[in-house]
Coordinates of C-alpha atoms in Angstrom, one line a residue:
M2 CA 113.6 -12.4 -41.9
T3 CA 111.3 -15.4 -41.4
T4 CA 108.4 -15.4 -43.8
P5 CA 105.1 -15.8 -41.9
T6 CA 103.1 -18.8 -42.8
A7 CA 99.4 -18.1 -43.3
P8 CA 96.9 -20.5 -41.7
P9 CA 95.3 -23.0 -44.2
D10 CA 92.3 -21.8 -46.1
L11 CA 89.1 -23.3 -44.7
A12 CA 87.3 -23.3 -48.0
N13 CA 90.1 -25.3 -49.6
S14 CA 90.5 -27.8 -46.7
L15 CA 86.9 -28.8 -46.7
P16 CA 85.3 -31.2 -49.2
S17 CA 83.2 -30.0 -52.1
L18 CA 79.6 -31.0 -52.7
S19 CA 80.7 -33.8 -55.0
T20 CA 81.9 -35.7 -52.0
Y21 CA 78.4 -36.0 -50.8
P22 CA 76.1 -35.1 -53.7
H23 CA 72.8 -35.8 -51.9
I24 CA 73.1 -33.4 -49.0
L25 CA 71.4 -30.4 -50.6
P26 CA 67.8 -30.3 -51.9
P27 CA 66.8 -29.2 -55.5
P28 CA 67.7 -26.9 -57.2
F29 CA 71.2 -27.2 -55.8
T30 CA 71.7 -30.8 -56.7
H31 CA 72.3 -29.8 -60.3
T32 CA 74.1 -26.5 -59.8
E33 CA 77.2 -26.1 -62.0
P34 CA 79.8 -25.6 -60.7
P35 CA 78.6 -27.4 -57.5
P36 CA 78.4 -25.5 -54.3
S37 CA 81.6 -25.7 -52.2
L38 CA 81.5 -26.2 -48.4
V39 CA 82.9 -23.2 -46.5
A40 CA 82.0 -24.0 -42.9
Q41 CA 80.0 -26.5 -40.9
G42 CA 78.3 -25.9 -37.6
A43 CA 75.9 -27.8 -35.3
E44 CA 72.8 -26.5 -36.9
A45 CA 73.8 -25.4 -40.4
L46 CA 76.2 -25.8 -43.3
L47 CA 77.5 -22.8 -45.2
F48 CA 78.3 -23.2 -49.0
R49 CA 79.6 -20.8 -51.6
T50 CA 77.6 -20.9 -54.8
H51 CA 76.1 -18.4 -57.2
F52 CA 72.8 -16.7 -57.6
L53 CA 71.0 -16.7 -61.0
T54 CA 74.3 -16.3 -63.0
P55 CA 77.8 -17.8 -62.4
N56 CA 79.1 -14.2 -62.1
Y57 CA 77.0 -13.5 -59.0
P58 CA 78.6 -15.3 -56.0
C59 CA 76.5 -15.9 -52.9
A60 CA 76.4 -17.7 -49.6
L61 CA 74.0 -20.6 -49.1
K62 CA 73.1 -21.4 -45.5
Y63 CA 71.5 -24.8 -45.3
R64 CA 69.8 -26.2 -42.2
P65 CA 69.4 -29.9 -42.8
S66 CA 66.5 -31.8 -41.3
K67 CA 67.3 -33.5 -37.9
P68 CA 66.2 -37.1 -38.0
Y69 CA 66.1 -37.3 -34.1
R70 CA 63.4 -34.7 -33.9
H71 CA 59.7 -35.3 -34.3
P72 CA 58.9 -34.3 -37.9
I73 CA 56.3 -31.6 -36.9
L74 CA 58.7 -30.0 -34.4
D75 CA 61.6 -30.2 -36.9
V76 CA 59.5 -28.3 -39.5
R77 CA 58.4 -25.6 -37.0
L78 CA 61.9 -25.1 -35.6
T79 CA 63.5 -24.9 -39.0
R80 CA 60.8 -22.4 -40.3
H81 CA 61.1 -20.2 -37.2
R82 CA 64.9 -20.0 -37.3
I83 CA 65.2 -19.3 -41.0
L84 CA 62.5 -16.7 -41.0
S85 CA 63.8 -15.1 -37.7
E86 CA 67.3 -14.8 -39.1
A87 CA 66.1 -13.4 -42.4
R88 CA 63.9 -10.8 -40.8
I89 CA 66.7 -9.6 -38.6
L90 CA 69.1 -9.3 -41.6
V91 CA 66.5 -7.4 -43.6
K92 CA 65.9 -5.0 -40.7
C93 CA 69.6 -4.5 -40.3
R94 CA 70.1 -3.7 -44.0
R95 CA 67.1 -1.3 -43.9
E96 CA 68.6 0.5 -40.9
G97 CA 72.1 0.8 -42.4
V98 CA 73.8 -1.9 -40.4
S99 CA 76.5 -3.7 -42.5
V100 CA 75.3 -7.3 -42.9
P101 CA 74.8 -9.7 -45.9
G102 CA 71.7 -9.1 -47.9
V103 CA 69.0 -11.8 -48.2
L104 CA 68.5 -13.0 -51.8
A105 CA 66.2 -16.0 -51.4
L106 CA 65.0 -18.6 -48.9
D107 CA 62.9 -21.7 -48.5
W108 CA 62.0 -23.0 -45.0
E109 CA 60.5 -26.2 -46.3
G110 CA 63.1 -27.5 -48.8
G111 CA 61.0 -30.4 -50.2
Q112 CA 61.9 -34.1 -49.9
L113 CA 65.1 -36.0 -50.3
G114 CA 65.2 -39.6 -51.6
G115 CA 62.3 -42.0 -51.9
K116 CA 61.1 -45.4 -50.9
E117 CA 64.4 -47.0 -51.8
G118 CA 65.5 -50.0 -49.8
G119 CA 62.3 -49.8 -47.7
R120 CA 63.1 -46.3 -46.4
A121 CA 60.7 -43.5 -46.8
A122 CA 61.6 -40.1 -48.2
R123 CA 62.7 -37.5 -45.6
R124 CA 62.5 -33.8 -45.4
S125 CA 65.6 -32.0 -46.7
G126 CA 65.5 -29.0 -44.3
G127 CA 65.5 -25.4 -45.2
W128 CA 67.9 -22.9 -46.7
M129 CA 68.7 -19.2 -47.1
M130 CA 70.7 -17.6 -49.8
M131 CA 72.7 -14.4 -49.0
E132 CA 75.1 -11.9 -50.5
W133 CA 78.6 -13.2 -50.6
V134 CA 80.9 -11.0 -48.5
E135 CA 84.4 -10.7 -49.9
G136 CA 87.3 -10.6 -47.4
E137 CA 88.2 -12.6 -44.3
T138 CA 87.0 -13.0 -40.8
V139 CA 88.5 -10.6 -38.2
R140 CA 89.9 -13.6 -36.4
R141 CA 91.9 -14.8 -39.4
I142 CA 93.1 -11.3 -40.4
L143 CA 94.3 -10.7 -36.8
D144 CA 96.1 -14.0 -36.8
Q145 CA 97.9 -13.1 -40.0
F146 CA 98.6 -9.5 -38.9
L147 CA 100.1 -10.5 -35.6
L148 CA 102.1 -13.3 -37.2
F149 CA 103.6 -10.9 -39.6
W150 CA 104.6 -8.4 -36.9
R151 CA 106.1 -11.2 -34.7
S152 CA 108.2 -12.2 -37.7
T153 CA 109.5 -8.7 -38.2
G154 CA 110.2 -8.3 -34.5
D155 CA 112.5 -11.3 -34.7
D156 CA 114.6 -9.7 -37.4
E157 CA 117.9 -8.8 -35.7
S158 CA 118.9 -6.6 -38.7
R159 CA 116.4 -4.0 -37.6
S160 CA 117.4 -1.2 -35.2
S161 CA 115.7 -0.9 -31.8
E162 CA 114.4 2.6 -32.8
G163 CA 112.9 1.1 -36.0
K164 CA 111.2 -1.6 -33.9
V165 CA 109.7 1.0 -31.6
Q166 CA 108.3 2.9 -34.5
E167 CA 106.8 -0.3 -36.0
Q168 CA 105.2 -1.2 -32.7
G169 CA 103.5 2.2 -32.6
A170 CA 102.3 1.8 -36.2
Q171 CA 101.0 -1.7 -35.3
N172 CA 99.1 -0.4 -32.3
E173 CA 97.6 2.4 -34.3
E174 CA 96.2 0.0 -36.9
L175 CA 94.8 -2.3 -34.3
E176 CA 93.1 0.5 -32.4
H177 CA 91.5 1.7 -35.6
L178 CA 90.2 -1.8 -36.3
M179 CA 88.8 -2.2 -32.8
M180 CA 87.0 1.2 -33.1
K181 CA 85.4 0.0 -36.3
I182 CA 84.2 -3.1 -34.5
G183 CA 82.8 -1.0 -31.7
K184 CA 81.0 1.3 -34.1
A185 CA 79.4 -1.7 -36.0
V186 CA 78.2 -3.3 -32.8
G187 CA 76.9 0.0 -31.5
R188 CA 74.9 0.6 -34.6
M189 CA 73.4 -2.9 -34.4
H190 CA 72.3 -2.4 -30.8
D191 CA 71.0 1.0 -31.6
I192 CA 68.3 -0.6 -33.8
G193 CA 67.3 -3.1 -31.1
V194 CA 69.2 -6.2 -32.4
V195 CA 71.4 -8.5 -30.3
H196 CA 73.7 -10.9 -32.1
G197 CA 73.8 -13.8 -29.6
D198 CA 77.2 -15.1 -30.8
L199 CA 79.4 -12.1 -31.2
T200 CA 83.0 -13.4 -31.8
S201 CA 85.8 -12.4 -34.1
S202 CA 84.8 -15.3 -36.3
N203 CA 81.4 -13.7 -36.9
L204 CA 82.9 -10.4 -38.0
M205 CA 84.2 -10.0 -41.5
L206 CA 86.7 -7.4 -42.8
R207 CA 85.6 -6.4 -46.3
P208 CA 88.5 -4.9 -48.1
T209 CA 88.5 -1.3 -49.3
P210 CA 87.9 -1.1 -53.1
G211 CA 91.3 -0.7 -54.8
L212 CA 93.3 -2.7 -52.2
P213 CA 94.7 -5.9 -53.7
L214 CA 93.0 -9.0 -52.5
V215 CA 94.9 -12.3 -52.6
Q216 CA 92.2 -15.0 -53.1
H217 CA 92.2 -17.6 -50.3
D218 CA 95.2 -16.0 -48.7
S219 CA 95.0 -12.5 -47.1
I220 CA 94.1 -8.9 -47.6
A221 CA 97.6 -7.7 -48.6
D222 CA 99.0 -4.3 -48.4
V223 CA 100.8 -2.8 -51.4
D224 CA 104.2 -2.9 -49.6
G225 CA 104.6 -6.6 -50.0
G226 CA 102.4 -9.1 -48.2
R227 CA 101.7 -7.2 -45.0
P228 CA 98.1 -7.9 -44.0
S229 CA 96.0 -4.7 -44.1
L230 CA 93.4 -3.9 -41.5
E231 CA 91.7 -1.4 -43.8
G232 CA 88.1 -2.1 -44.8
D233 CA 84.6 -2.3 -43.5
I234 CA 83.3 -4.5 -40.7
V235 CA 80.4 -6.7 -41.7
L236 CA 78.5 -8.7 -39.1
I237 CA 77.6 -12.3 -40.1
D238 CA 75.9 -15.4 -38.8
F239 CA 72.7 -14.2 -37.1
G240 CA 71.4 -17.7 -36.3
L241 CA 71.2 -16.9 -32.6
A242 CA 70.2 -13.2 -33.0
A243 CA 67.1 -11.6 -31.6
Q244 CA 65.3 -8.3 -31.4
S245 CA 65.6 -7.0 -27.9
V246 CA 65.4 -3.7 -26.0
H247 CA 66.9 -5.1 -22.8
D248 CA 70.2 -3.5 -21.9
E249 CA 71.5 -6.7 -20.2
D250 CA 71.1 -8.6 -23.5
K251 CA 73.3 -6.0 -25.2
A252 CA 75.8 -6.1 -22.3
V253 CA 76.0 -9.9 -22.7
D254 CA 76.8 -9.4 -26.4
L255 CA 79.7 -7.2 -25.4
Y256 CA 80.9 -9.6 -22.7
V257 CA 80.9 -12.5 -25.2
L258 CA 83.0 -10.4 -27.6
E259 CA 85.4 -9.4 -24.9
R260 CA 85.9 -13.0 -23.8
A261 CA 86.3 -14.1 -27.4
F262 CA 89.2 -11.6 -27.9
G263 CA 90.7 -12.6 -24.6
S264 CA 90.8 -16.3 -25.6
T265 CA 91.7 -16.1 -29.3
H266 CA 93.7 -12.8 -29.4
P267 CA 95.1 -12.3 -25.9
T268 CA 97.8 -9.9 -27.3
V269 CA 95.1 -7.4 -28.3
E270 CA 92.8 -7.9 -25.3
G271 CA 94.2 -4.7 -23.8
L272 CA 92.8 -2.7 -26.8
F273 CA 89.2 -3.8 -26.2
S274 CA 88.7 -0.4 -24.5
Q275 CA 88.8 1.0 -28.0
V276 CA 85.8 -1.2 -28.9
L277 CA 83.8 0.2 -25.9
K278 CA 84.9 3.8 -26.7
A279 CA 83.6 3.6 -30.2
Y280 CA 80.5 1.7 -29.0
G281 CA 79.7 4.6 -26.6
E282 CA 80.1 7.1 -29.4
S283 CA 77.8 5.3 -31.8
Y284 CA 75.0 4.1 -29.5
R285 CA 72.9 6.6 -27.6
G286 CA 71.9 4.2 -24.8
S287 CA 75.5 2.9 -24.4
H288 CA 76.0 4.4 -20.9
V289 CA 73.4 2.0 -19.4
V290 CA 74.7 -1.0 -21.4
L291 CA 78.3 -0.3 -20.3
K292 CA 77.1 -0.1 -16.6
K293 CA 75.3 -3.5 -17.1
L294 CA 78.5 -4.9 -18.6
E295 CA 80.3 -4.4 -15.3
D296 CA 77.6 -6.4 -13.6
V297 CA 77.9 -9.2 -16.2
R298 CA 81.7 -9.2 -15.8
M299 CA 81.3 -9.6 -12.0
R300 CA 78.9 -12.6 -12.5
G301 CA 81.4 -14.1 -15.0
R302 CA 84.3 -13.8 -12.5
K303 CA 82.2 -15.3 -9.7
R304 CA 81.2 -18.2 -12.0
S305 CA 84.9 -18.7 -12.9
M306 CA 86.0 -18.9 -9.3
I307 CA 83.2 -21.2 -8.2
G308 CA 83.6 -23.5 -11.2

């Protein structure tokens, strides 16, 4: 049987803070061990560091200042986006939605540098410190899970009957995961929050306590390296989130998630109905949203045909 190769770990493939020590404002310039870069987006950088003690890991989301913006506009935008995301995360936690907890934030961030070489000091941007969520993104876990089952399907030593049984077990696990995703999204929409960027990369699978977790590798099942889909769904990255009571906004959230599964995980796109089924069971106003979803799909198809 061919041993599946896991995708490279993002945290290990990106440089640490020591590569560019002046990117973060105080107090993070002297943090030991230094924060390590986990992900980089257009608006923010995500680091892994610790809160108060080295034994308390946390996530640091840093929004650097944009030199091309007018300084006053830059301050206002950074302040609005950090506070808006923090308020939504606090509301979600208070209402029982599984999201990272907010630990600390600073929307001003102070100054970086000085009048060295004739250049004036610049604003450093703002930051927010959040609870660190153990586990992996749903996107990465699904990649590992499907890779494992493809490798077992290529094993000619297995009987056809055994392969059919394994296929049934695989679909059952995938359906269970999709229903957990639908329940988490439904709970979020039920409290009037839309995510704005709902993809499998912004869904974390936090392992069930007691399951072995291979650091920087995968959530492994006890039977020898098979990725497990057991655990809790945690919604992350609320940078584009908003509070909304409009059904169409929620329908667009679902449409974005559906398209994300279709493009990154086409083999499980047919199971997206399980997401909608669980969504309908967990959100009281789901029937209107699901009807709006059909309209959003029609507009999406028309846009695809026109180009």
